[in-house]
mmCIF file of C-alpha atoms in Angstrom:
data_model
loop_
_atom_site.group_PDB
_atom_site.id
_atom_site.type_symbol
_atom_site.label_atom_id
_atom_site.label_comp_id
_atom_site.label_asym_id
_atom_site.label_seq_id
_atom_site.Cartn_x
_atom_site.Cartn_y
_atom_site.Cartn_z
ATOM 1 C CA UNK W 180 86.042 74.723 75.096
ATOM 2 C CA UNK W 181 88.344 76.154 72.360
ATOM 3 C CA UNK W 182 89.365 74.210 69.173
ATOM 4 C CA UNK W 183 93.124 73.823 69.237
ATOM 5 C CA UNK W 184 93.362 75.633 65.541
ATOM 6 C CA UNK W 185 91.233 78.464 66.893
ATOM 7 C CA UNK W 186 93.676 78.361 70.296
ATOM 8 C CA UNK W 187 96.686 78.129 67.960
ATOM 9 C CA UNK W 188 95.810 81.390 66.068
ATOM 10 C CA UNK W 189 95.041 83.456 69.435
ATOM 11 C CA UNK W 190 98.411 82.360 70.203
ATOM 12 C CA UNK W 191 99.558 83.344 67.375
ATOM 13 C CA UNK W 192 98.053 86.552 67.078
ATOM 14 C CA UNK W 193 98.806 87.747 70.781
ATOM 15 C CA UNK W 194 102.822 86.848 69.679
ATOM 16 C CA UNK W 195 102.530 89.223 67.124
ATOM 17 C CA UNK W 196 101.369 92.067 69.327
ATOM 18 C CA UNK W 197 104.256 94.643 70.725
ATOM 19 C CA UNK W 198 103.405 93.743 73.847
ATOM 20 C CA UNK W 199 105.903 95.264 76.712
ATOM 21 C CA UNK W 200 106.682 93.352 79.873
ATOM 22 C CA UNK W 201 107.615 96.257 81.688
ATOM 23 C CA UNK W 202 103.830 97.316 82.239
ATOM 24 C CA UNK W 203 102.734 93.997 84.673
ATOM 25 C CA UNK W 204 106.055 94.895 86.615
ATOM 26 C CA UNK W 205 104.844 98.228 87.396
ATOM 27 C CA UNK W 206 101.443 97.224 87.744
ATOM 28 C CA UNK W 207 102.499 94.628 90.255
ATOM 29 C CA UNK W 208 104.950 97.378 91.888
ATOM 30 C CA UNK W 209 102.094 99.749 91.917
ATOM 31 C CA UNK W 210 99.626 96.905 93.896
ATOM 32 C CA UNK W 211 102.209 96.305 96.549
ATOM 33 C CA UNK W 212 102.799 99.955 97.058
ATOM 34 C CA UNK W 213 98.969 100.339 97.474
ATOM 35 C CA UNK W 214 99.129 97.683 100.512
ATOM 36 C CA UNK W 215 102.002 98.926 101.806
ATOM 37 C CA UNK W 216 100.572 102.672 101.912
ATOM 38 C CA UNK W 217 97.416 101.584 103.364
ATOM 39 C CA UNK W 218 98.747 99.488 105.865
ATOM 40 C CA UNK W 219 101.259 102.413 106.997
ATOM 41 C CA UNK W 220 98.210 104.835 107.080
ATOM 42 C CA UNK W 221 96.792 102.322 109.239
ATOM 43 C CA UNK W 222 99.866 102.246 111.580
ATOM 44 C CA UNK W 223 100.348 105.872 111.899
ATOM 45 C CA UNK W 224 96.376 106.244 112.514
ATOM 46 C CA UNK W 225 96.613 104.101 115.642
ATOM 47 C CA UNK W 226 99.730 105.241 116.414
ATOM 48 C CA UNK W 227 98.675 109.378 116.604
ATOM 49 C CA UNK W 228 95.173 107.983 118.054
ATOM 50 C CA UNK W 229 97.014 106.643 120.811
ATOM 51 C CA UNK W 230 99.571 109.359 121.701
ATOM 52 C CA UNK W 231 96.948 111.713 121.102
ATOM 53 C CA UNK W 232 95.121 110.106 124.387
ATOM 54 C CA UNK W 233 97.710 109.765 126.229
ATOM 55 C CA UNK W 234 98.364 113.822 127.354
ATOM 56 C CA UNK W 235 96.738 116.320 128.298
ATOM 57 C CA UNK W 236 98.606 118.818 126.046
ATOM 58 C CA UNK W 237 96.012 120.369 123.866
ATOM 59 C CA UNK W 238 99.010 121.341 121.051
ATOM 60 C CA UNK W 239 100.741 117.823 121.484
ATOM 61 C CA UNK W 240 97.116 116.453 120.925
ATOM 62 C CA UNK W 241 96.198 118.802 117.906
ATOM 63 C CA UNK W 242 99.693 117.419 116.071
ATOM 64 C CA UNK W 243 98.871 113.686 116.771
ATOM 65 C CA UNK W 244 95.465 114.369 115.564
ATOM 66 C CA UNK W 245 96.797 115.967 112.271
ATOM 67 C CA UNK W 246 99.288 113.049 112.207
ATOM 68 C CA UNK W 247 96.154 110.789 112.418
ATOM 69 C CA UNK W 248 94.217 113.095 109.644
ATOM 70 C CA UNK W 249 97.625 112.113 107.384
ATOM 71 C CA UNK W 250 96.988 108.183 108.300
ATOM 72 C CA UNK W 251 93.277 108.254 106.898
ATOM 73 C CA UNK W 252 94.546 109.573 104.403
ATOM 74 C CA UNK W 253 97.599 107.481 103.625
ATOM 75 C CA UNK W 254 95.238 104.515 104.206
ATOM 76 C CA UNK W 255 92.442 105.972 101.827
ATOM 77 C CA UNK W 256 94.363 106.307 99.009
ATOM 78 C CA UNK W 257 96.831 103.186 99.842
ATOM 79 C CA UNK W 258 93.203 101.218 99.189
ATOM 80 C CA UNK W 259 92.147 103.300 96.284
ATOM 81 C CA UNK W 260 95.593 102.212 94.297
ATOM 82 C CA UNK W 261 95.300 98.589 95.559
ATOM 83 C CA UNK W 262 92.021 98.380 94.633
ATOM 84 C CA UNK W 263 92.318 100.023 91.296
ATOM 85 C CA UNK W 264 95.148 97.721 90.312
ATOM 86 C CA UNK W 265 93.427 94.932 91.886
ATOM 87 C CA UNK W 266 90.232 95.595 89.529
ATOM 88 C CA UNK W 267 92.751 95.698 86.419
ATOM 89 C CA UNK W 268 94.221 92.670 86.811
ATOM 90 C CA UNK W 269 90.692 90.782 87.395
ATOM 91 C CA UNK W 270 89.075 92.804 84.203
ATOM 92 C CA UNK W 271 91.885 91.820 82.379
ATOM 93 C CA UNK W 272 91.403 88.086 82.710
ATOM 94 C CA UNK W 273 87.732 88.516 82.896
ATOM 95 C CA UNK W 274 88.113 90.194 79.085
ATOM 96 C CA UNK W 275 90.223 87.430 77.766
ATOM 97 C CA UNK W 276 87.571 84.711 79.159
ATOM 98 C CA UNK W 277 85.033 86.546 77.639
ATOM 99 C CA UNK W 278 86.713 86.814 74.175
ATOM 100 C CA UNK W 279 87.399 83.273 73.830
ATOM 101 C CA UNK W 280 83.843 82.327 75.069
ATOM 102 C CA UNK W 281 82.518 84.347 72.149
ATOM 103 C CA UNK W 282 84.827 83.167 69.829
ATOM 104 C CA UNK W 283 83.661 79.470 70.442
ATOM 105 C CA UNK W 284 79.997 80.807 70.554
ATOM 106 C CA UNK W 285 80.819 82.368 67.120
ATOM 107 C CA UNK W 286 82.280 78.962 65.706
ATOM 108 C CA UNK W 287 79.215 77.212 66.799
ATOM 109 C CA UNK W 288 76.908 79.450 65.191
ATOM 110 C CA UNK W 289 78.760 79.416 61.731
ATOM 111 C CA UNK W 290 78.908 75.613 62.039
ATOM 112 C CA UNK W 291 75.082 75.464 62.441
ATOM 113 C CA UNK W 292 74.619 77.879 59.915
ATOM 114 C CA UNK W 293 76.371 75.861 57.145
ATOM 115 C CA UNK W 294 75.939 72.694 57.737
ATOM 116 C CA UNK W 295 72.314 71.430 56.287
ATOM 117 C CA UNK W 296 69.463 71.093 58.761
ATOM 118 C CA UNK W 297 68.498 67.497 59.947
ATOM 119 C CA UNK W 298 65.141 67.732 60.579
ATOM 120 C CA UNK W 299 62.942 64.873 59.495
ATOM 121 C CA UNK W 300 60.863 65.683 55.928
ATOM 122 C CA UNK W 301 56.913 65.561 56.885
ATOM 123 C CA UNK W 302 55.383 62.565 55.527
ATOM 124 C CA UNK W 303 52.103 63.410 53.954
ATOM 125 C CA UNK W 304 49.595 60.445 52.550
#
């Protein structure tokens, strides 16, 4: 796919970024906290669904179904972070693909442009 000289210098030129570390922590941190709130939503939906059926108390009912309101909720947004971190991660290697596919589609096309054409000369009698 790549040449190793044109894999050498991405190399070389992604060392001499100021790249921090600290940012794919977070963004890891920030994907498990995503799962971990929508999961809880979950839990505390079913949860308040459940002791909401089980009286007859319309003011113990109205406070599991508020509790329930704050699991949909919980979940909702646990999948919006999850997801959103989810998508970064994928665009991120998706980008990097896509940038060394064009570089090796740019290599080609100089390489055809400067090297002399190779067609056959027409013969004419």
């Amino acid at each position: 796919m790549l040449e190793g000289t044109r894999l050498d210098e991405l190399r070389e030129e992604v060392s001499r970024l100021k790249l921090r570390r600290e940012g794919a922590t977070s963004e890891r941190w920030l994907l498990w906290l995503g799962a971990a709130l929508a999961v809880a939503g979950v839990v505390l939906l079913v949860g308040a669904y459940s002791s909401s059926h089980g009286t007859r108390d319309p003011l113990v009912q109205q406070d599991d179904v508020i509790l329930a309101l704050l699991g949909v909720s919980l979940a909702v947004i646990g999948s919006a972070v999850w997801f959103r971190h989810s998508l970064t991660r994928y665009f991120r290697y998706w980008l990097t693909r896509m940038v060394h596919e064009q570089r090796a589609q740019t290599d080609r096309v100089v390489e055809a442009v400067s090297s002399p054409p190779t067609r056959p000369q027409d013969e004419r009698p």
